[in-house]
């Protein structure tokens, strides 16, 4: 291929609408994190999304240098499109063909890349355009791809589905896409109110198994608006009509978890886990539910605790097992190691607790998450290890992080209590005076948050500790 022809091919490639021109990796720091979000966090598993998933996997495989594997994913995408969209196979294949062209180009197989550029051109010329067309099917494919890539892409996804609906305002798939992207933007700027569009998506296609996920999202919104009765009805209906849809099971489980119906939440998460046994997030959610059940024993007295010791040990064991598996599958999940540390501390296994605390300290954490960790480790040193000096050090380190949070207030209150206790014994205690000077220097004008129970854990007593329950 001559240099002129190669330059022409490169120019054509940049005009294609496909994953390679959608800037899906823009702003990403880690390909591993990107792949994890695509494959594990954001789950759409119905037949509608199989081609979308294969195209995304091809894009990821290419960026890992696995171009032959990428081509195999694109073949799978083509097969799904032929099977699921036979009447629209040509227009729906444009994105996949564009991805083919880019992969072959990067492999140096320029003539094969040109073949796929020409296939796209053949379709686009029917619409009086050489390489790209304004097609709701293509915008829809980009919308789903952007949704799969995480919250930074939700605004772009919403724009894609809005463009689709301009051409076909009653299309159920386009409306569902807009509803899901609007729901996600409710928690990420700019704020949205997705209630109306969620309801519209359901009304357009109420019984379609692919639309049950939207029902659960509406139920979660209604729950926040204290309309739990209608939300409960929608969830039960969605789970009944799509009992194997992991996205439905996961979202439904979250609703029950918010209701503190932990047993029901665990049951639904476990059903989803049957379909995705190596999903770290499902293991994490189940472990977190068992951990929450452990927390319910926080205010149980010593006499009552004696009769339920085995039950509590079983719950702690379940929480540890699921959280450890989540950590094995994805060692970057925030809080898991400190959760494990606190659970081991509750069992009196302090070496294991120390191991997981240090593992959490080794991670890159946000300021608030660093504060949470300093608070939990400080509690561990104060209540379990009876080491005031280490506890003081970590409470001070947590407060030095310039971040207003409930953790700041808790650590401030603990330092004030420690100083007050020491001064009651010795009004000239240098450590206590240093603490007061430190707090004064930080100008603690905020009022302390309400303290939760701080009953410690004596060795051999299976009683929840402050380090376990404080968030």
Short mmCIF file of N, CA and C in Angstrom, two decimals, residues 112-289:
data_model
loop_
_atom_site.label_atom_id
_atom_site.label_comp_id
_atom_site.label_asym_id
_atom_site.label_seq_id
_atom_site.Cartn_x
_atom_site.Cartn_y
_atom_site.Cartn_z
N UNK A 112 -6.72 -5.37 4.77
CA UNK A 112 -7.93 -5.86 5.46
C UNK A 112 -8.65 -4.73 6.18
N UNK A 113 -7.89 -3.79 6.69
CA UNK A 113 -8.51 -2.60 7.30
C UNK A 113 -9.32 -1.85 6.25
N UNK A 114 -8.76 -1.74 5.07
CA UNK A 114 -9.46 -1.03 3.99
C UNK A 114 -10.75 -1.74 3.60
N UNK A 115 -10.75 -3.07 3.64
CA UNK A 115 -11.96 -3.83 3.33
C UNK A 115 -13.11 -3.39 4.24
N UNK A 116 -12.82 -3.25 5.54
CA UNK A 116 -13.89 -2.89 6.48
C UNK A 116 -14.25 -1.42 6.38
N UNK A 117 -13.29 -0.56 6.06
CA UNK A 117 -13.63 0.83 5.79
C UNK A 117 -14.58 0.91 4.61
N UNK A 118 -14.32 0.12 3.59
CA UNK A 118 -15.19 0.11 2.42
C UNK A 118 -16.58 -0.42 2.74
N UNK A 119 -16.67 -1.40 3.63
CA UNK A 119 -17.98 -1.93 4.04
C UNK A 119 -18.81 -0.83 4.72
N UNK A 120 -18.14 -0.04 5.59
CA UNK A 120 -18.83 1.07 6.24
C UNK A 120 -19.24 2.11 5.20
N UNK A 121 -18.33 2.40 4.28
CA UNK A 121 -18.62 3.39 3.24
C UNK A 121 -19.82 2.97 2.39
N UNK A 122 -19.91 1.70 2.08
CA UNK A 122 -21.02 1.18 1.27
C UNK A 122 -22.36 1.46 1.94
N UNK A 123 -22.42 1.28 3.27
CA UNK A 123 -23.67 1.55 3.99
C UNK A 123 -23.93 3.04 4.06
N UNK A 124 -22.90 3.82 4.39
CA UNK A 124 -23.08 5.25 4.60
C UNK A 124 -23.46 5.98 3.31
N UNK A 125 -22.95 5.50 2.17
CA UNK A 125 -23.27 6.16 0.90
C UNK A 125 -24.75 6.07 0.56
N UNK A 126 -25.43 5.09 1.13
CA UNK A 126 -26.88 5.00 0.94
C UNK A 126 -27.59 6.18 1.57
N UNK A 127 -26.89 6.84 2.53
CA UNK A 127 -27.45 8.00 3.22
C UNK A 127 -26.71 9.27 2.82
N UNK A 128 -26.05 9.21 1.64
CA UNK A 128 -25.34 10.37 1.08
C UNK A 128 -24.23 10.87 1.98
N UNK A 129 -23.53 9.94 2.62
CA UNK A 129 -22.40 10.31 3.48
C UNK A 129 -21.31 9.27 3.29
N UNK A 130 -20.02 9.67 3.20
CA UNK A 130 -18.98 8.68 2.89
C UNK A 130 -18.67 7.70 4.01
N UNK A 131 -18.49 8.18 5.24
CA UNK A 131 -18.02 7.26 6.29
C UNK A 131 -18.81 7.34 7.61
N UNK A 132 -19.65 8.31 7.78
CA UNK A 132 -20.44 8.37 9.02
C UNK A 132 -21.82 8.91 8.71
N UNK A 133 -22.78 8.41 9.43
CA UNK A 133 -24.17 8.83 9.24
C UNK A 133 -24.79 9.11 10.59
N UNK A 134 -25.82 9.95 10.59
CA UNK A 134 -26.60 10.21 11.79
C UNK A 134 -27.68 9.14 11.87
N UNK A 135 -27.40 8.11 12.64
CA UNK A 135 -28.32 6.97 12.74
C UNK A 135 -28.64 6.73 14.21
N UNK A 136 -29.91 6.63 14.56
CA UNK A 136 -30.25 6.35 15.96
C UNK A 136 -29.69 5.02 16.44
N UNK A 137 -29.58 4.03 15.53
CA UNK A 137 -29.03 2.73 15.94
C UNK A 137 -27.56 2.86 16.35
N UNK A 138 -26.81 3.68 15.60
CA UNK A 138 -25.40 3.87 15.93
C UNK A 138 -25.26 4.72 17.19
N UNK A 139 -26.07 5.76 17.32
CA UNK A 139 -26.04 6.57 18.55
C UNK A 139 -26.43 5.74 19.76
N UNK A 140 -27.38 4.83 19.55
CA UNK A 140 -27.81 3.94 20.64
C UNK A 140 -26.66 3.03 21.07
N UNK A 141 -25.94 2.49 20.09
CA UNK A 141 -24.80 1.63 20.41
C UNK A 141 -23.74 2.40 21.20
N UNK A 142 -23.49 3.65 20.80
CA UNK A 142 -22.53 4.45 21.56
C UNK A 142 -23.05 4.72 22.97
N UNK A 143 -24.37 4.98 23.07
CA UNK A 143 -24.94 5.25 24.39
C UNK A 143 -24.75 4.10 25.36
N UNK A 144 -25.02 2.87 24.89
CA UNK A 144 -24.83 1.71 25.77
C UNK A 144 -23.35 1.52 26.10
N UNK A 145 -22.48 1.73 25.11
CA UNK A 145 -21.05 1.59 25.37
C UNK A 145 -20.59 2.61 26.41
N UNK A 146 -21.04 3.85 26.28
CA UNK A 146 -20.65 4.88 27.25
C UNK A 146 -21.19 4.54 28.63
N UNK A 147 -22.42 4.03 28.71
CA UNK A 147 -22.99 3.64 30.01
C UNK A 147 -22.16 2.56 30.68
N UNK A 148 -21.66 1.63 29.88
CA UNK A 148 -20.88 0.53 30.44
C UNK A 148 -19.55 1.00 31.01
N UNK A 149 -19.09 2.16 30.57
CA UNK A 149 -17.73 2.60 30.93
C UNK A 149 -17.67 3.37 32.24
N UNK A 150 -18.79 3.62 32.90
CA UNK A 150 -18.73 4.25 34.21
C UNK A 150 -19.27 5.66 34.23
N UNK A 151 -19.26 6.24 35.43
CA UNK A 151 -20.00 7.48 35.66
C UNK A 151 -19.46 8.67 34.88
N UNK A 152 -18.17 8.70 34.56
CA UNK A 152 -17.64 9.82 33.80
C UNK A 152 -18.25 9.89 32.41
N UNK A 153 -18.82 8.80 31.97
CA UNK A 153 -19.38 8.72 30.61
C UNK A 153 -20.90 8.85 30.59
N UNK A 154 -21.53 9.02 31.74
CA UNK A 154 -23.00 9.01 31.78
C UNK A 154 -23.61 10.20 31.05
N UNK A 155 -22.98 11.37 31.16
CA UNK A 155 -23.52 12.55 30.48
C UNK A 155 -23.49 12.36 28.96
N UNK A 156 -22.39 11.81 28.45
CA UNK A 156 -22.31 11.54 27.02
C UNK A 156 -23.34 10.50 26.60
N UNK A 157 -23.54 9.47 27.43
CA UNK A 157 -24.55 8.45 27.14
C UNK A 157 -25.94 9.09 27.04
N UNK A 158 -26.24 9.98 27.96
CA UNK A 158 -27.54 10.64 27.96
C UNK A 158 -27.75 11.43 26.67
N UNK A 159 -26.70 12.13 26.23
CA UNK A 159 -26.79 12.90 24.99
C UNK A 159 -27.09 11.97 23.80
N UNK A 160 -26.43 10.82 23.79
CA UNK A 160 -26.64 9.85 22.70
C UNK A 160 -28.10 9.40 22.65
N UNK A 161 -28.66 9.05 23.80
CA UNK A 161 -30.04 8.56 23.81
C UNK A 161 -31.03 9.67 23.50
N UNK A 162 -30.71 10.89 23.91
CA UNK A 162 -31.58 12.02 23.56
C UNK A 162 -31.61 12.21 22.04
N UNK A 163 -30.45 12.07 21.39
CA UNK A 163 -30.41 12.17 19.92
C UNK A 163 -31.25 11.08 19.28
N UNK A 164 -31.17 9.87 19.84
CA UNK A 164 -31.98 8.75 19.31
C UNK A 164 -33.46 9.07 19.38
N UNK A 165 -33.88 9.62 20.52
CA UNK A 165 -35.30 9.87 20.74
C UNK A 165 -35.83 11.03 19.89
N UNK A 166 -34.93 11.90 19.43
CA UNK A 166 -35.37 12.94 18.50
C UNK A 166 -35.87 12.32 17.21
N UNK A 167 -35.26 11.21 16.81
CA UNK A 167 -35.66 10.53 15.58
C UNK A 167 -36.83 9.56 15.81
N UNK A 168 -36.87 8.96 17.00
CA UNK A 168 -37.89 7.95 17.28
C UNK A 168 -38.30 8.06 18.75
N UNK A 169 -39.20 9.02 19.05
CA UNK A 169 -39.51 9.35 20.46
C UNK A 169 -40.22 8.26 21.26
N UNK A 170 -40.74 7.24 20.59
CA UNK A 170 -41.47 6.20 21.31
C UNK A 170 -40.71 4.88 21.35
N UNK A 171 -39.44 4.90 21.00
CA UNK A 171 -38.67 3.66 20.97
C UNK A 171 -38.35 3.21 22.40
N UNK A 172 -38.76 2.00 22.79
CA UNK A 172 -38.54 1.55 24.17
C UNK A 172 -37.07 1.44 24.55
N UNK A 173 -36.22 0.95 23.63
CA UNK A 173 -34.81 0.78 23.96
C UNK A 173 -34.14 2.14 24.19
N UNK A 174 -34.43 3.11 23.32
CA UNK A 174 -33.83 4.43 23.48
C UNK A 174 -34.32 5.08 24.78
N UNK A 175 -35.59 4.90 25.10
CA UNK A 175 -36.15 5.49 26.31
C UNK A 175 -35.53 4.85 27.55
N UNK A 176 -35.34 3.53 27.50
CA UNK A 176 -34.69 2.84 28.63
C UNK A 176 -33.27 3.35 28.84
N UNK A 177 -32.55 3.54 27.73
CA UNK A 177 -31.19 4.06 27.84
C UNK A 177 -31.16 5.43 28.46
N UNK A 178 -32.07 6.30 28.05
CA UNK A 178 -32.14 7.64 28.63
C UNK A 178 -32.52 7.57 30.10
N UNK A 179 -33.43 6.66 30.44
CA UNK A 179 -33.85 6.52 31.85
C UNK A 179 -32.69 6.09 32.73
N UNK A 180 -31.90 5.12 32.26
CA UNK A 180 -30.79 4.61 33.07
C UNK A 180 -29.71 5.68 33.22
N UNK A 181 -29.38 6.38 32.12
CA UNK A 181 -28.35 7.42 32.21
C UNK A 181 -28.83 8.57 33.09
N UNK A 182 -30.10 8.93 33.02
CA UNK A 182 -30.64 9.99 33.88
C UNK A 182 -30.62 9.58 35.34
N UNK A 183 -30.94 8.31 35.60
CA UNK A 183 -30.89 7.81 36.98
C UNK A 183 -29.48 7.95 37.54
N UNK A 184 -28.48 7.60 36.76
CA UNK A 184 -27.10 7.67 37.25
C UNK A 184 -26.64 9.11 37.45
N UNK A 185 -27.12 10.01 36.60
CA UNK A 185 -26.73 11.41 36.73
C UNK A 185 -27.39 12.08 37.92
N UNK A 186 -28.36 11.40 38.53
CA UNK A 186 -28.99 11.93 39.74
C UNK A 186 -27.99 12.01 40.88
N UNK A 187 -26.89 11.21 40.79
CA UNK A 187 -25.89 11.20 41.85
C UNK A 187 -24.58 11.84 41.39
N UNK A 188 -24.55 12.35 40.19
CA UNK A 188 -23.29 12.87 39.62
C UNK A 188 -23.65 14.09 38.79
N UNK A 189 -22.91 15.19 38.91
CA UNK A 189 -23.32 16.44 38.25
C UNK A 189 -23.41 16.29 36.74
N UNK A 190 -24.36 17.01 36.10
CA UNK A 190 -25.37 17.84 36.75
C UNK A 190 -26.53 17.01 37.25
N UNK A 191 -27.16 17.39 38.37
CA UNK A 191 -28.25 16.58 38.94
C UNK A 191 -29.43 16.46 37.98
N UNK A 192 -30.06 15.32 38.02
CA UNK A 192 -31.22 15.06 37.17
C UNK A 192 -32.37 14.57 38.06
N UNK A 193 -33.59 14.65 37.50
CA UNK A 193 -34.73 14.03 38.15
C UNK A 193 -35.27 12.97 37.20
N UNK A 194 -34.90 11.71 37.40
CA UNK A 194 -35.21 10.69 36.40
C UNK A 194 -36.57 10.03 36.55
N UNK A 195 -37.37 10.45 37.53
CA UNK A 195 -38.63 9.74 37.80
C UNK A 195 -39.50 9.65 36.55
N UNK A 196 -39.73 10.76 35.88
CA UNK A 196 -40.65 10.77 34.74
C UNK A 196 -40.17 9.87 33.61
N UNK A 197 -38.88 9.96 33.29
CA UNK A 197 -38.38 9.16 32.17
C UNK A 197 -38.32 7.68 32.53
N UNK A 198 -38.07 7.35 33.80
CA UNK A 198 -38.12 5.96 34.24
C UNK A 198 -39.54 5.41 34.07
N UNK A 199 -40.52 6.19 34.49
CA UNK A 199 -41.92 5.75 34.36
C UNK A 199 -42.31 5.60 32.89
N UNK A 200 -41.85 6.53 32.05
CA UNK A 200 -42.17 6.45 30.63
C UNK A 200 -41.57 5.20 30.00
N UNK A 201 -40.33 4.89 30.36
CA UNK A 201 -39.67 3.69 29.81
C UNK A 201 -40.44 2.43 30.18
N UNK A 202 -40.94 2.37 31.39
CA UNK A 202 -41.71 1.21 31.83
C UNK A 202 -43.03 1.12 31.09
N UNK A 203 -43.70 2.25 30.92
CA UNK A 203 -44.99 2.26 30.24
C UNK A 203 -44.88 1.82 28.79
N UNK A 204 -43.77 2.15 28.14
CA UNK A 204 -43.59 1.78 26.74
C UNK A 204 -43.41 0.29 26.54
N UNK A 205 -42.85 -0.38 27.56
CA UNK A 205 -42.56 -1.81 27.40
C UNK A 205 -42.60 -2.50 28.77
N UNK A 206 -43.76 -2.55 29.40
CA UNK A 206 -43.82 -2.98 30.80
C UNK A 206 -43.45 -4.42 31.07
N UNK A 207 -43.69 -5.33 30.12
CA UNK A 207 -43.50 -6.75 30.38
C UNK A 207 -42.23 -7.33 29.77
N UNK A 208 -41.49 -6.52 29.03
CA UNK A 208 -40.27 -7.02 28.40
C UNK A 208 -39.23 -7.34 29.47
N UNK A 209 -38.69 -8.56 29.48
CA UNK A 209 -37.68 -8.92 30.50
C UNK A 209 -36.50 -7.96 30.52
N UNK A 210 -36.13 -7.40 29.34
CA UNK A 210 -35.00 -6.48 29.29
C UNK A 210 -35.29 -5.16 30.01
N UNK A 211 -36.56 -4.88 30.29
CA UNK A 211 -36.92 -3.60 30.88
C UNK A 211 -37.13 -3.68 32.39
N UNK A 212 -36.92 -4.84 32.97
CA UNK A 212 -37.19 -4.99 34.41
C UNK A 212 -36.17 -4.22 35.26
N UNK A 213 -34.96 -4.06 34.72
CA UNK A 213 -33.94 -3.30 35.44
C UNK A 213 -34.41 -1.86 35.68
N UNK A 214 -35.08 -1.28 34.69
CA UNK A 214 -35.59 0.08 34.84
C UNK A 214 -36.62 0.14 35.96
N UNK A 215 -37.42 -0.91 36.10
CA UNK A 215 -38.40 -0.95 37.19
C UNK A 215 -37.72 -0.87 38.55
N UNK A 216 -36.61 -1.61 38.69
CA UNK A 216 -35.92 -1.61 39.98
C UNK A 216 -35.29 -0.25 40.25
N UNK A 217 -34.76 0.40 39.20
CA UNK A 217 -34.20 1.74 39.39
C UNK A 217 -35.28 2.71 39.84
N UNK A 218 -36.47 2.60 39.26
CA UNK A 218 -37.57 3.45 39.70
C UNK A 218 -37.93 3.14 41.15
N UNK A 219 -37.92 1.87 41.50
CA UNK A 219 -38.21 1.48 42.89
C UNK A 219 -37.20 2.10 43.86
N UNK A 220 -35.93 2.12 43.47
CA UNK A 220 -34.90 2.72 44.33
C UNK A 220 -35.13 4.21 44.51
N UNK A 221 -35.56 4.89 43.43
CA UNK A 221 -35.87 6.31 43.54
C UNK A 221 -37.09 6.53 44.43
N UNK A 222 -38.12 5.72 44.26
CA UNK A 222 -39.32 5.86 45.08
C UNK A 222 -39.00 5.60 46.54
N UNK A 223 -38.10 4.67 46.81
CA UNK A 223 -37.71 4.39 48.18
C UNK A 223 -37.12 5.64 48.84
N UNK A 224 -36.29 6.35 48.09
CA UNK A 224 -35.70 7.58 48.63
C UNK A 224 -36.76 8.65 48.89
N UNK A 225 -37.87 8.56 48.16
CA UNK A 225 -38.96 9.53 48.33
C UNK A 225 -40.00 9.03 49.33
N UNK A 226 -39.63 7.98 50.08
CA UNK A 226 -40.52 7.39 51.10
C UNK A 226 -41.80 6.82 50.51
N UNK A 227 -41.72 6.36 49.27
CA UNK A 227 -42.85 5.66 48.64
C UNK A 227 -42.48 4.18 48.50
N UNK A 228 -42.18 3.58 49.64
CA UNK A 228 -41.64 2.22 49.62
C UNK A 228 -42.65 1.17 49.18
N UNK A 229 -43.93 1.43 49.39
CA UNK A 229 -44.94 0.45 49.00
C UNK A 229 -44.94 0.19 47.51
N UNK A 230 -44.97 1.27 46.72
CA UNK A 230 -44.94 1.13 45.27
C UNK A 230 -43.60 0.57 44.82
N UNK A 231 -42.53 1.01 45.47
CA UNK A 231 -41.21 0.50 45.13
C UNK A 231 -41.10 -1.00 45.37
N UNK A 232 -41.66 -1.46 46.48
CA UNK A 232 -41.64 -2.89 46.80
C UNK A 232 -42.40 -3.68 45.74
N UNK A 233 -43.53 -3.16 45.30
CA UNK A 233 -44.32 -3.86 44.28
C UNK A 233 -43.54 -3.98 42.97
N UNK A 234 -42.87 -2.90 42.59
CA UNK A 234 -42.09 -2.91 41.35
C UNK A 234 -40.94 -3.90 41.40
N UNK A 235 -40.27 -3.96 42.55
CA UNK A 235 -39.14 -4.88 42.70
C UNK A 235 -39.60 -6.32 42.63
N UNK A 236 -40.66 -6.64 43.34
CA UNK A 236 -41.16 -8.01 43.32
C UNK A 236 -41.58 -8.42 41.91
N UNK A 237 -42.20 -7.50 41.19
CA UNK A 237 -42.63 -7.78 39.81
C UNK A 237 -41.42 -7.98 38.90
N UNK A 238 -40.39 -7.14 39.07
CA UNK A 238 -39.20 -7.23 38.23
C UNK A 238 -38.46 -8.54 38.45
N UNK A 239 -38.31 -8.93 39.71
CA UNK A 239 -37.60 -10.17 40.02
C UNK A 239 -38.38 -11.38 39.51
N UNK A 240 -39.70 -11.30 39.57
CA UNK A 240 -40.53 -12.41 39.08
C UNK A 240 -40.40 -12.56 37.56
N UNK A 241 -40.34 -11.44 36.84
CA UNK A 241 -40.31 -11.49 35.38
C UNK A 241 -38.90 -11.68 34.82
N UNK A 242 -37.88 -11.36 35.62
CA UNK A 242 -36.50 -11.53 35.15
C UNK A 242 -35.66 -12.16 36.26
N UNK A 243 -35.97 -13.40 36.63
CA UNK A 243 -35.33 -14.02 37.81
C UNK A 243 -33.86 -14.35 37.61
N UNK A 244 -33.36 -14.33 36.38
CA UNK A 244 -31.96 -14.65 36.13
C UNK A 244 -31.15 -13.42 35.71
N UNK A 245 -31.77 -12.26 35.66
CA UNK A 245 -31.08 -11.05 35.20
C UNK A 245 -30.25 -10.48 36.36
N UNK A 246 -28.95 -10.56 36.23
CA UNK A 246 -28.08 -10.17 37.36
C UNK A 246 -28.23 -8.70 37.71
N UNK A 247 -28.44 -7.83 36.68
CA UNK A 247 -28.56 -6.41 37.00
C UNK A 247 -29.82 -6.15 37.82
N UNK A 248 -30.89 -6.93 37.55
CA UNK A 248 -32.13 -6.80 38.31
C UNK A 248 -31.92 -7.31 39.74
N UNK A 249 -31.29 -8.47 39.86
CA UNK A 249 -31.07 -9.05 41.19
C UNK A 249 -30.20 -8.14 42.05
N UNK A 250 -29.15 -7.57 41.46
CA UNK A 250 -28.25 -6.71 42.22
C UNK A 250 -28.97 -5.46 42.70
N UNK A 251 -29.69 -4.82 41.79
CA UNK A 251 -30.39 -3.59 42.17
C UNK A 251 -31.49 -3.86 43.18
N UNK A 252 -32.21 -4.98 43.00
CA UNK A 252 -33.25 -5.35 43.97
C UNK A 252 -32.64 -5.62 45.34
N UNK A 253 -31.50 -6.29 45.35
CA UNK A 253 -30.82 -6.56 46.62
C UNK A 253 -30.46 -5.27 47.34
N UNK A 254 -30.03 -4.26 46.57
CA UNK A 254 -29.69 -2.98 47.19
C UNK A 254 -30.90 -2.34 47.85
N UNK A 255 -32.07 -2.49 47.23
CA UNK A 255 -33.28 -1.93 47.84
C UNK A 255 -33.55 -2.60 49.18
N UNK A 256 -33.46 -3.93 49.21
CA UNK A 256 -33.72 -4.63 50.47
C UNK A 256 -32.65 -4.31 51.51
N UNK A 257 -31.43 -4.12 51.05
CA UNK A 257 -30.37 -3.76 52.00
C UNK A 257 -30.65 -2.40 52.65
N UNK A 258 -31.13 -1.45 51.84
CA UNK A 258 -31.48 -0.14 52.39
C UNK A 258 -32.63 -0.25 53.38
N UNK A 259 -33.50 -1.22 53.17
CA UNK A 259 -34.61 -1.44 54.10
C UNK A 259 -34.16 -2.20 55.35
N UNK A 260 -32.90 -2.59 55.38
CA UNK A 260 -32.32 -3.41 56.44
C UNK A 260 -32.90 -4.81 56.48
N UNK A 261 -33.46 -5.25 55.34
CA UNK A 261 -33.88 -6.64 55.20
C UNK A 261 -32.67 -7.40 54.66
N UNK A 262 -31.72 -7.67 55.54
CA UNK A 262 -30.42 -8.19 55.11
C UNK A 262 -30.50 -9.62 54.58
N UNK A 263 -31.37 -10.43 55.16
CA UNK A 263 -31.50 -11.80 54.68
C UNK A 263 -31.99 -11.85 53.23
N UNK A 264 -32.97 -11.01 52.91
CA UNK A 264 -33.49 -10.96 51.54
C UNK A 264 -32.41 -10.43 50.59
N UNK A 265 -31.68 -9.41 51.04
CA UNK A 265 -30.61 -8.86 50.22
C UNK A 265 -29.55 -9.91 49.93
N UNK A 266 -29.15 -10.65 50.95
CA UNK A 266 -28.14 -11.70 50.79
C UNK A 266 -28.63 -12.76 49.80
N UNK A 267 -29.89 -13.14 49.92
CA UNK A 267 -30.45 -14.16 49.04
C UNK A 267 -30.38 -13.72 47.57
N UNK A 268 -30.72 -12.46 47.29
CA UNK A 268 -30.69 -11.97 45.91
C UNK A 268 -29.26 -11.81 45.40
N UNK A 269 -28.37 -11.31 46.25
CA UNK A 269 -26.97 -11.20 45.83
C UNK A 269 -26.40 -12.58 45.51
N UNK A 270 -26.76 -13.58 46.30
CA UNK A 270 -26.24 -14.93 46.05
C UNK A 270 -26.80 -15.51 44.75
N UNK A 271 -28.04 -15.19 44.42
CA UNK A 271 -28.60 -15.64 43.14
C UNK A 271 -27.83 -15.01 41.98
N UNK A 272 -27.49 -13.73 42.12
CA UNK A 272 -26.69 -13.08 41.08
C UNK A 272 -25.30 -13.70 41.01
N UNK A 273 -24.77 -14.08 42.17
CA UNK A 273 -23.44 -14.68 42.22
C UNK A 273 -23.38 -16.02 41.50
N UNK A 274 -24.50 -16.74 41.46
CA UNK A 274 -24.54 -18.00 40.72
C UNK A 274 -24.23 -17.79 39.25
N UNK A 275 -24.63 -16.64 38.71
CA UNK A 275 -24.37 -16.33 37.30
C UNK A 275 -22.99 -15.71 37.10
N UNK A 276 -22.46 -15.09 38.14
CA UNK A 276 -21.17 -14.40 38.04
C UNK A 276 -20.32 -14.76 39.25
N UNK A 277 -19.86 -16.00 39.34
CA UNK A 277 -19.19 -16.48 40.56
C UNK A 277 -17.88 -15.79 40.88
N UNK A 278 -17.27 -15.11 39.92
CA UNK A 278 -16.00 -14.43 40.16
C UNK A 278 -16.14 -12.91 40.17
N UNK A 279 -17.33 -12.44 40.47
CA UNK A 279 -17.55 -11.00 40.53
C UNK A 279 -17.21 -10.48 41.93
N UNK A 280 -16.15 -9.69 42.03
CA UNK A 280 -15.68 -9.20 43.32
C UNK A 280 -16.73 -8.35 44.02
N UNK A 281 -17.51 -7.60 43.26
CA UNK A 281 -18.48 -6.69 43.86
C UNK A 281 -19.62 -7.45 44.53
N UNK A 282 -20.03 -8.56 43.94
CA UNK A 282 -21.07 -9.36 44.58
C UNK A 282 -20.55 -9.98 45.87
N UNK A 283 -19.34 -10.51 45.85
CA UNK A 283 -18.76 -11.04 47.09
C UNK A 283 -18.67 -9.94 48.14
N UNK A 284 -18.26 -8.75 47.71
CA UNK A 284 -18.15 -7.62 48.64
C UNK A 284 -19.50 -7.25 49.23
N UNK A 285 -20.53 -7.19 48.39
CA UNK A 285 -21.87 -6.83 48.89
C UNK A 285 -22.40 -7.86 49.87
N UNK A 286 -22.20 -9.14 49.57
CA UNK A 286 -22.67 -10.19 50.49
C UNK A 286 -21.91 -10.10 51.81
N UNK A 287 -20.58 -9.92 51.72
CA UNK A 287 -19.79 -9.76 52.94
C UNK A 287 -20.23 -8.56 53.75
N UNK A 288 -20.54 -7.46 53.07
CA UNK A 288 -20.99 -6.25 53.76
C UNK A 288 -22.34 -6.48 54.45
N UNK A 289 -23.21 -7.28 53.83
CA UNK A 289 -24.50 -7.59 54.46
C UNK A 289 -24.29 -8.42 55.73
#
